[in-house]
PDB file of C-alpha atoms in Angstrom:
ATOM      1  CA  UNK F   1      -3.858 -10.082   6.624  1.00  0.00           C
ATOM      2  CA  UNK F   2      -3.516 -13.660   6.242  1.00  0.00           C
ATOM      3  CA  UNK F   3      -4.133 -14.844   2.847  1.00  0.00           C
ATOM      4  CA  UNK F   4      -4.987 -18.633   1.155  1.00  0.00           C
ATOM      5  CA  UNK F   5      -3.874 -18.497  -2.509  1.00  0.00           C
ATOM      6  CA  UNK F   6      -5.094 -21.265  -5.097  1.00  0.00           C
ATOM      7  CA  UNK F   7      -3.562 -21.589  -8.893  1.00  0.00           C
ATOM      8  CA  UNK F   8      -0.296 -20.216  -7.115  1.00  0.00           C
ATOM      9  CA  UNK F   9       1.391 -22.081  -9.938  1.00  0.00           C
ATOM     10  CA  UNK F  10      -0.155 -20.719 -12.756  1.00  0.00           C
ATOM     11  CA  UNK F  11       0.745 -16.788 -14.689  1.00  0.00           C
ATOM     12  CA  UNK F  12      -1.791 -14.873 -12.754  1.00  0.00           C
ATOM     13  CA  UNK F  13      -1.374 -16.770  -9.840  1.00  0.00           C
ATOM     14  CA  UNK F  14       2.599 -16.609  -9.921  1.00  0.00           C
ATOM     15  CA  UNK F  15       1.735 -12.968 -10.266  1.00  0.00           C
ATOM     16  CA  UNK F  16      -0.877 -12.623  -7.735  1.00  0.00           C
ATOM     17  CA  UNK F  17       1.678 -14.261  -5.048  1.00  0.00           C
ATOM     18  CA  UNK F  18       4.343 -11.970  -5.633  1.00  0.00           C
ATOM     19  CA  UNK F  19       2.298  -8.685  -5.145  1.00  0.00           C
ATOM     20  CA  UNK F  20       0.983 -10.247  -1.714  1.00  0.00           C
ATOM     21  CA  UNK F  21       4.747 -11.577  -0.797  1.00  0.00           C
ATOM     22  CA  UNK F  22       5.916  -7.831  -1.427  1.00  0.00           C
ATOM     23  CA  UNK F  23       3.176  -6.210   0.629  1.00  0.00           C
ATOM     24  CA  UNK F  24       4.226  -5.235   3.767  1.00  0.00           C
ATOM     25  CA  UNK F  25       0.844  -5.721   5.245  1.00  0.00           C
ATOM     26  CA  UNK F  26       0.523  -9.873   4.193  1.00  0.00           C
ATOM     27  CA  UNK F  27       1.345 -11.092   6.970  1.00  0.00           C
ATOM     28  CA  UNK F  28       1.358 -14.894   5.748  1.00  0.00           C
ATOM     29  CA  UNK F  29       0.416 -16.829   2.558  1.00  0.00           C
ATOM     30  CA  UNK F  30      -0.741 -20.381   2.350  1.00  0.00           C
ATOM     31  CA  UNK F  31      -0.582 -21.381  -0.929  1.00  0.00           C
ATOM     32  CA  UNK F  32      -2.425 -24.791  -2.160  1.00  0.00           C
ATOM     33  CA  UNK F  33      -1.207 -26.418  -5.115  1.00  0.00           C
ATOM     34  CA  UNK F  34      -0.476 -29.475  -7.051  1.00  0.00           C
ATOM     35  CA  UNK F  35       3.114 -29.071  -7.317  1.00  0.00           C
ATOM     36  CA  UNK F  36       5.753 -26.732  -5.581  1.00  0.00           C
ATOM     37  CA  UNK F  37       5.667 -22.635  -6.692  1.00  0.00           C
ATOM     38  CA  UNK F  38       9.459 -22.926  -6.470  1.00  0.00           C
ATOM     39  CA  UNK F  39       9.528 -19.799  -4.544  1.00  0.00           C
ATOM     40  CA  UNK F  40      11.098 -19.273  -1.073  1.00  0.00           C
ATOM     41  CA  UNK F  41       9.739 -16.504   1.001  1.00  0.00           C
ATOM     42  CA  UNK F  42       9.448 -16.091   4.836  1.00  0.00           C
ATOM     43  CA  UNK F  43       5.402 -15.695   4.491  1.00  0.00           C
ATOM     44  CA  UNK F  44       5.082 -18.581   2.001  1.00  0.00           C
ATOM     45  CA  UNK F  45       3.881 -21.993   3.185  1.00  0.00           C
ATOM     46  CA  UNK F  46       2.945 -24.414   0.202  1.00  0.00           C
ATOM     47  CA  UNK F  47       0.283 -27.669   0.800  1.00  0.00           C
ATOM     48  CA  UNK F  48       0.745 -30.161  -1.776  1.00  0.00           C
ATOM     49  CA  UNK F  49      -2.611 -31.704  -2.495  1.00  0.00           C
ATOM     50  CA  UNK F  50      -3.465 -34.023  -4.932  1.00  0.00           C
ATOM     51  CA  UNK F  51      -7.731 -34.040  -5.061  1.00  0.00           C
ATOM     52  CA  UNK F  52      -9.054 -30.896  -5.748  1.00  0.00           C
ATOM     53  CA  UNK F  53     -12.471 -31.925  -5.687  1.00  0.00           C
ATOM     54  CA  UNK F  54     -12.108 -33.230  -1.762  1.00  0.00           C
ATOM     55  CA  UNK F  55      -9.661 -30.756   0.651  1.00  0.00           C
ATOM     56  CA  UNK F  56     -11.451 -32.875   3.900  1.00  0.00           C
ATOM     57  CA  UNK F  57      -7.997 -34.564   4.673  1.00  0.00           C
ATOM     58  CA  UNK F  58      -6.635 -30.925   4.973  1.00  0.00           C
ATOM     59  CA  UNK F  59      -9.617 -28.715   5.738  1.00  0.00           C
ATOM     60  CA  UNK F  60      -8.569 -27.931   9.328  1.00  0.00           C
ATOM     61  CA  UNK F  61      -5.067 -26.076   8.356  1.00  0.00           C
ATOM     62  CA  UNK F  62      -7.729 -23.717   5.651  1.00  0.00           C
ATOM     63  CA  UNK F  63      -8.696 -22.459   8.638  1.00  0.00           C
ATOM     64  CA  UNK F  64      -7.956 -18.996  10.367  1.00  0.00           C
ATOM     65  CA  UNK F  65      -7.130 -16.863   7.165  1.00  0.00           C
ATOM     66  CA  UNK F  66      -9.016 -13.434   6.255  1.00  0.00           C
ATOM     67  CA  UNK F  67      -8.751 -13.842   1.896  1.00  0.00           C
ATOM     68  CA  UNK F  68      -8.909 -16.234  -0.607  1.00  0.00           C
ATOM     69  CA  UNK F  69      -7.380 -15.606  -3.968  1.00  0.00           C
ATOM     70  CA  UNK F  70      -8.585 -17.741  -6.062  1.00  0.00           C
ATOM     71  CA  UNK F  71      -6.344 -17.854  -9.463  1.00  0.00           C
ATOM     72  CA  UNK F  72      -6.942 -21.172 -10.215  1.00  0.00           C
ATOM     73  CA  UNK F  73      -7.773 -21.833 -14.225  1.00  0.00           C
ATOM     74  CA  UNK F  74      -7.197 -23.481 -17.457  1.00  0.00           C
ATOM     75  CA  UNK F  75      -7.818 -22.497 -21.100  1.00  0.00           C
ATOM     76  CA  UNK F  76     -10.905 -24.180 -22.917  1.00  0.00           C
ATOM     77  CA  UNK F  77      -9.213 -24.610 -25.929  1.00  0.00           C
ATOM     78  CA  UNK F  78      -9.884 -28.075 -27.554  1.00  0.00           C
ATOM     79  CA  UNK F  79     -11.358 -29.098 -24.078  1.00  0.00           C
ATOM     80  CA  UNK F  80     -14.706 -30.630 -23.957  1.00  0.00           C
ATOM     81  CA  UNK F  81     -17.497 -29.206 -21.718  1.00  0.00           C
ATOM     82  CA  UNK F  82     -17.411 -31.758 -19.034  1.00  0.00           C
ATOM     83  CA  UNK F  83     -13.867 -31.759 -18.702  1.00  0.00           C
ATOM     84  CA  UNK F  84     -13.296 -27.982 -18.326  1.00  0.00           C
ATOM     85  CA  UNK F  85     -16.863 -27.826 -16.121  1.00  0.00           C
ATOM     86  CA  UNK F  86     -14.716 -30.493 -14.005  1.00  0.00           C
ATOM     87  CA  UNK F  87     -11.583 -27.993 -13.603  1.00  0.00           C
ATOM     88  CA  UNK F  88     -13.534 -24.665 -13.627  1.00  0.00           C
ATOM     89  CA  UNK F  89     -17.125 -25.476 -11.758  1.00  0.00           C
ATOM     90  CA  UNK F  90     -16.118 -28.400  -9.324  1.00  0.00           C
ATOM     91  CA  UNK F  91     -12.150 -27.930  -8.103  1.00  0.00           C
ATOM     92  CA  UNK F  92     -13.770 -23.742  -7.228  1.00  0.00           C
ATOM     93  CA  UNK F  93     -16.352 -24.836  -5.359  1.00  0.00           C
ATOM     94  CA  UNK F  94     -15.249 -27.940  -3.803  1.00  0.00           C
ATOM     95  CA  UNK F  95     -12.444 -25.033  -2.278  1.00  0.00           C
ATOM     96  CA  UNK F  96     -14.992 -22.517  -1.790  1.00  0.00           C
ATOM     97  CA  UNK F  97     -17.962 -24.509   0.084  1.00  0.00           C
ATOM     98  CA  UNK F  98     -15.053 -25.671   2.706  1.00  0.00           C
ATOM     99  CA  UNK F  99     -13.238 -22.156   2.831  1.00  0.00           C
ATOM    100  CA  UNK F 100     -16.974 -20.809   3.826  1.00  0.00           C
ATOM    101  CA  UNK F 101     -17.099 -23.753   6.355  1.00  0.00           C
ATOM    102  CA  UNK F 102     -13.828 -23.265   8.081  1.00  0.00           C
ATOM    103  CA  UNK F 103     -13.924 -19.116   7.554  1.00  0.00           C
ATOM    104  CA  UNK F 104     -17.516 -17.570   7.186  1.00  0.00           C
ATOM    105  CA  UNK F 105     -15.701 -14.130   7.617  1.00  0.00           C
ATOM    106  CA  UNK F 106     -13.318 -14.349   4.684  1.00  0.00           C
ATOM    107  CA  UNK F 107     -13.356 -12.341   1.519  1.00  0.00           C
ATOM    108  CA  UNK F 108     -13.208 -14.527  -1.408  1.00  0.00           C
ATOM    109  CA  UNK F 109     -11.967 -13.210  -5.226  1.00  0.00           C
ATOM    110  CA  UNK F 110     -12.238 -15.625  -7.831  1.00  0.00           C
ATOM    111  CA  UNK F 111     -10.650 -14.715 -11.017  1.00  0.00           C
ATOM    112  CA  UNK F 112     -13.150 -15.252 -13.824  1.00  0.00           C
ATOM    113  CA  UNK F 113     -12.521 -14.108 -17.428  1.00  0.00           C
ATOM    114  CA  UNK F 114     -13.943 -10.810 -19.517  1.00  0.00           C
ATOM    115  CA  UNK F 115     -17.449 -12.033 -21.542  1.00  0.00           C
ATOM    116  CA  UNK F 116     -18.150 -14.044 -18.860  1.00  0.00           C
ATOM    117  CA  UNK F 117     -22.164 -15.031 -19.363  1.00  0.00           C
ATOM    118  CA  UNK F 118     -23.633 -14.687 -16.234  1.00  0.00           C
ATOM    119  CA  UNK F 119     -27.310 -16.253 -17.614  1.00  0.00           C
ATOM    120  CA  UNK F 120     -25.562 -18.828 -18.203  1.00  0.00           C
ATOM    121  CA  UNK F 121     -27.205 -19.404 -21.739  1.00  0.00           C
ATOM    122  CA  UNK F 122     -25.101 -18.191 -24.080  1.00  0.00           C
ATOM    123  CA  UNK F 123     -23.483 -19.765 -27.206  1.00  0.00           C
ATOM    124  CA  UNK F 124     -19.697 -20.004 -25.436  1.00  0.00           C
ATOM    125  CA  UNK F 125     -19.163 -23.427 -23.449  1.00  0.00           C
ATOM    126  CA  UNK F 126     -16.560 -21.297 -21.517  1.00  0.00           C
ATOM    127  CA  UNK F 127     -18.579 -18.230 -20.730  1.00  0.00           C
ATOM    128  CA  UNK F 128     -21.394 -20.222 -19.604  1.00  0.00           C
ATOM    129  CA  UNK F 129     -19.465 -22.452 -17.336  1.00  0.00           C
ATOM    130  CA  UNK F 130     -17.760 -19.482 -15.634  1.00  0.00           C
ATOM    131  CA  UNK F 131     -21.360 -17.824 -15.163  1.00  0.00           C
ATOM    132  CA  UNK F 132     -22.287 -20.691 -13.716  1.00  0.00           C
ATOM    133  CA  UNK F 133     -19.422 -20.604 -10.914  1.00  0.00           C
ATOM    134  CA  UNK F 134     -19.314 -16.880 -10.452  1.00  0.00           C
ATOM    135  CA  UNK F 135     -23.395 -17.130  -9.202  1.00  0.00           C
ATOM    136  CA  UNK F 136     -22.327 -20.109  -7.362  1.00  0.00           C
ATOM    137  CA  UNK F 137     -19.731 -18.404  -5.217  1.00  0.00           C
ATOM    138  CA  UNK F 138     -22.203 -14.889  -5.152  1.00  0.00           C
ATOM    139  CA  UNK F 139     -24.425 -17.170  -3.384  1.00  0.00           C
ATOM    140  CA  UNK F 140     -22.347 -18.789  -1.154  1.00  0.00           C
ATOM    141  CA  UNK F 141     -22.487 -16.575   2.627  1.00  0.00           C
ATOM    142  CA  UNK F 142     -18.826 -15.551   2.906  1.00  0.00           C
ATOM    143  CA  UNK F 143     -18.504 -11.820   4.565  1.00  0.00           C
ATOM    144  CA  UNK F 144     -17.769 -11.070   0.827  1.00  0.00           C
ATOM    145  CA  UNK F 145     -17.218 -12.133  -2.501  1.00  0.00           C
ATOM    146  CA  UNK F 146     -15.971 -10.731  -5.827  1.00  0.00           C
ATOM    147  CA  UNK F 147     -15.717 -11.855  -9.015  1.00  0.00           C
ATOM    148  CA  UNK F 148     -12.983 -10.640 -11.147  1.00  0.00           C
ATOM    149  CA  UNK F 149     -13.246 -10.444 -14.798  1.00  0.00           C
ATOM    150  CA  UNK F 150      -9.961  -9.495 -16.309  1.00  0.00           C
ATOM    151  CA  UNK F 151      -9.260  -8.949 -20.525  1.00  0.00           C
ATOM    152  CA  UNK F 152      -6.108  -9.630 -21.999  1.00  0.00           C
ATOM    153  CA  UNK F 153      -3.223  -9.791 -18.955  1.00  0.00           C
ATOM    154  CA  UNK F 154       0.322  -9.650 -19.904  1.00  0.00           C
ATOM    155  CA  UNK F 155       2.319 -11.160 -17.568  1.00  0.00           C
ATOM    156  CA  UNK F 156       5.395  -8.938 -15.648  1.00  0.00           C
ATOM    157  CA  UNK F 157       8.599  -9.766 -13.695  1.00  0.00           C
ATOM    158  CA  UNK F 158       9.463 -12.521 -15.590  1.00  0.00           C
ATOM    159  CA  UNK F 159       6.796 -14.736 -15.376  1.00  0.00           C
ATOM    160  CA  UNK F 160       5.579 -16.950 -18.101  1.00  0.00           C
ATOM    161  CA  UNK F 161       2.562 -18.963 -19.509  1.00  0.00           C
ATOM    162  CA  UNK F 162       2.598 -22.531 -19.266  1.00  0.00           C
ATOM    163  CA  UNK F 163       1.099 -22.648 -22.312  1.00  0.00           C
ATOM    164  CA  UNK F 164       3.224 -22.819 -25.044  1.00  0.00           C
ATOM    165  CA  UNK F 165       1.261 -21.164 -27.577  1.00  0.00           C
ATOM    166  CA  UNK F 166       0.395 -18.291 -25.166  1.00  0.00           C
ATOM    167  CA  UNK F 167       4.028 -17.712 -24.335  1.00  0.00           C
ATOM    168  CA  UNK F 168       4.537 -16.724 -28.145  1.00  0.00           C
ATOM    169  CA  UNK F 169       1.672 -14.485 -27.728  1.00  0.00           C
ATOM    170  CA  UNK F 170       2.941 -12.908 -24.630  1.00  0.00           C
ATOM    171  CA  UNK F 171       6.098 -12.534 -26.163  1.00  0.00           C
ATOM    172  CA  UNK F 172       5.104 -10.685 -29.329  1.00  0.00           C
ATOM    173  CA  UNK F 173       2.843  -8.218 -27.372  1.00  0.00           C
ATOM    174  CA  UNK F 174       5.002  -7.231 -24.622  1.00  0.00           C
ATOM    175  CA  UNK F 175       7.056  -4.518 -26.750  1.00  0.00           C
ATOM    176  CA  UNK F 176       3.754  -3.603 -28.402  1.00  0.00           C
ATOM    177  CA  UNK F 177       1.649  -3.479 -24.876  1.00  0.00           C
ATOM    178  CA  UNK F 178       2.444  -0.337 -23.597  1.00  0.00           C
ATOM    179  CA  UNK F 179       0.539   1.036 -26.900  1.00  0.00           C
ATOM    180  CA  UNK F 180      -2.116  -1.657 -26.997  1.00  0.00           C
ATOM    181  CA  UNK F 181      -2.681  -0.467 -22.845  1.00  0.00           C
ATOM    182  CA  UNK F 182      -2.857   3.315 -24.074  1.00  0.00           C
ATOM    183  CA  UNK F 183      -5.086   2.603 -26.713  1.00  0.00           C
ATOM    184  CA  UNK F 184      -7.736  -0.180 -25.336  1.00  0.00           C
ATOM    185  CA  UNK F 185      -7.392   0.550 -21.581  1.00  0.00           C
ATOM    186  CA  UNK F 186     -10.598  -0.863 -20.625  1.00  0.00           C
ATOM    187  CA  UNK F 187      -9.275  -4.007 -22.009  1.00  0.00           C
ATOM    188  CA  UNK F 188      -5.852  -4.860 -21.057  1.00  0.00           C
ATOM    189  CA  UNK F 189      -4.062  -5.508 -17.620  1.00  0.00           C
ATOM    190  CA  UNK F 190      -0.750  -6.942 -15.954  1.00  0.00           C
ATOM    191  CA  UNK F 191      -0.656  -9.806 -13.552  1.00  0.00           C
ATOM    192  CA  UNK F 192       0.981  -6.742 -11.089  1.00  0.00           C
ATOM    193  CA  UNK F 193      -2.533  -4.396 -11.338  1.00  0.00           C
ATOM    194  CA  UNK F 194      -4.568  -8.174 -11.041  1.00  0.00           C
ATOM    195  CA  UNK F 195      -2.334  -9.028  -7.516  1.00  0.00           C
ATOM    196  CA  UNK F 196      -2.780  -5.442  -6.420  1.00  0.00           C
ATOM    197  CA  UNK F 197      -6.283  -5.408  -7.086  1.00  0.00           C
ATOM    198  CA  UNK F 198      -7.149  -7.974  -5.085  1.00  0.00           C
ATOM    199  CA  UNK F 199      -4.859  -7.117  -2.015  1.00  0.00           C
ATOM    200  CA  UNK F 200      -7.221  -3.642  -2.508  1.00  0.00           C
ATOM    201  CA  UNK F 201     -10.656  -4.943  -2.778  1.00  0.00           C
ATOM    202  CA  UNK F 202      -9.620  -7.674   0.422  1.00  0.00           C
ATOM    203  CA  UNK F 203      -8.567  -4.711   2.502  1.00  0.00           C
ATOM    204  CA  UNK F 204     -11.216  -2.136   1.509  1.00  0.00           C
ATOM    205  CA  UNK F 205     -14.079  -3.864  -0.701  1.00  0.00           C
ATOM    206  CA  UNK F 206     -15.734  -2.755  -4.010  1.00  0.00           C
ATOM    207  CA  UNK F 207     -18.695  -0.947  -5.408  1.00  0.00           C
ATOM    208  CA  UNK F 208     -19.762  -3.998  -6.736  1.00  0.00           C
ATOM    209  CA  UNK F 209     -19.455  -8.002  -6.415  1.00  0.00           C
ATOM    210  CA  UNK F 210     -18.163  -8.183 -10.262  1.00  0.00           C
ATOM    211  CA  UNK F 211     -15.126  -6.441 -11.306  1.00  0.00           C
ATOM    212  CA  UNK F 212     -14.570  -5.833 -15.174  1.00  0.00           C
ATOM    213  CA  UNK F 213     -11.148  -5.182 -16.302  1.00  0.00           C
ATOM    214  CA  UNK F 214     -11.546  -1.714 -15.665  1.00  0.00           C
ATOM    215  CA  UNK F 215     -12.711  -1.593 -12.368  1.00  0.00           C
ATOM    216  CA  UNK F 216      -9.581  -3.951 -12.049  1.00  0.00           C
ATOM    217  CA  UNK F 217      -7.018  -1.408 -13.352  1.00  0.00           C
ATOM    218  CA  UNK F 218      -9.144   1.510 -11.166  1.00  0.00           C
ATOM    219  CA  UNK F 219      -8.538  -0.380  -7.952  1.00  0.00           C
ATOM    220  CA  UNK F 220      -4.943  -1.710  -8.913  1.00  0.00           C
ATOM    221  CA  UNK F 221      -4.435   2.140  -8.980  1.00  0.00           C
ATOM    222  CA  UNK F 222      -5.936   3.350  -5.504  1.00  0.00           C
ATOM    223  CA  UNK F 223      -3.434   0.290  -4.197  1.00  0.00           C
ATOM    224  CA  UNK F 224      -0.533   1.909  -5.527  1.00  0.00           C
ATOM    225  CA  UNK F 225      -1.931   5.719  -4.518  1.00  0.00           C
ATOM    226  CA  UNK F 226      -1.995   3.933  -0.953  1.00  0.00           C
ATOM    227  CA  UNK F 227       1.467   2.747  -0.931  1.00  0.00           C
ATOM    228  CA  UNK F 228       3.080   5.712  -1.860  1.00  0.00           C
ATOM    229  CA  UNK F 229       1.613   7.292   0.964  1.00  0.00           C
TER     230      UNK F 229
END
């Protein structure tokens, strides 16, 4: 499986890339970003692009690959609307409406967010705005697409938050997490069960085009059943 990777820089996507790096059957990983992942792997290749609303000068190399992971986000906190619409709405589907150009037989995942309002109506600027992209994609006519809508994540292996405040957080939970997980499963989930979710759901589909965390955690665990095989 050949697999295009965006928001490789980012936690989930940092954890996303290292699941599909250790699976033996990734064959290669393009990842496109803004600035180098830092990581050196024999399946990585990394394009450096700058516009994320335009990939025409690089379209042709999207070509050829069987997933998109799409991890690509950013926090809505003190943002206004048009400036996280720009990020959320426009860089995902500026990707997506070339990726469905260049490989109508791909299997998109676009990660998404838990209370994600899918009338798009709602009180929450963020919730709407990520309704709005998740029927965007679910309309677009890839083989398949899947919306993933992931609670609280606590990142593994090291990786961190850009986001300074969010690193505190992480860092307070991460003893306590192993509780929190056994008490609120339906609500909590690593950037390991996110990575191995996807690889799943690319390989073998899903019952249905939009995940919540705990169809998430349910497929993260048939990937792992799998493996051990």
């Amino acid at each position: 499986m050949k697999v295009l990777l965006f928001g490789a820089t980012g936690m989930v996507g940092l954890g996303v890339l290292r699941e599909c790096l250790l699976d033996p059957g990734v064959e290669s990983v393009l990842a496109v970003v803004r600035s180098t992942t830092e990581q050196r792997h024999e399946k990585l290749r990394e394009i450096i692009h700058d516009d994320f609303t335009d990939f025409s000068a690089i379209e042709n190399q999207l070509a050829g690959y069987d997933a998109c992971f799409f991890c690509l986000g950013v926090s809505a906190s003190g943002m206004k609307e048009a400036d996280y619409h720009h990020i959320t709405y426009d860089f995902t589907m500026a990707a997506a409406e070339t990726l469905v150009r260049k490989n109508p037989g791909m299997t998109f995942i676009y990660v998404s967010g838990a209370g994600t309002d899918g009338t798009e109506r709602g009180p929450w600027m963020w919730a709407r705005v990520k309704g709005k992209t998740e029927n965007a994609l679910l309309r677009l006519p890839f083989k398949a697409s899947y919306m993933f809508r992931p609670g609280y994540i606590q990142p593994r292996h090291g990786i961190v938050s850009k986001t300074r405040l969010y690193r505190v957080g992480y860092a307070i939970m991460g003893p306590l997490f192993p509780v929190f997980r056994l008490m609120a499963p339906k609500y909590v989930i690593t950037t390991e069960d996110v990575g191995r979710a996807m690889l799943q759901v690319a390989r073998h589909g899903a019952d249905g085009r939009v995940l919540e965390n705990h169809d998430l955690n349910a497929l993260s665990q048939a990937y792992s059943r799998e493996a051990a095989r």
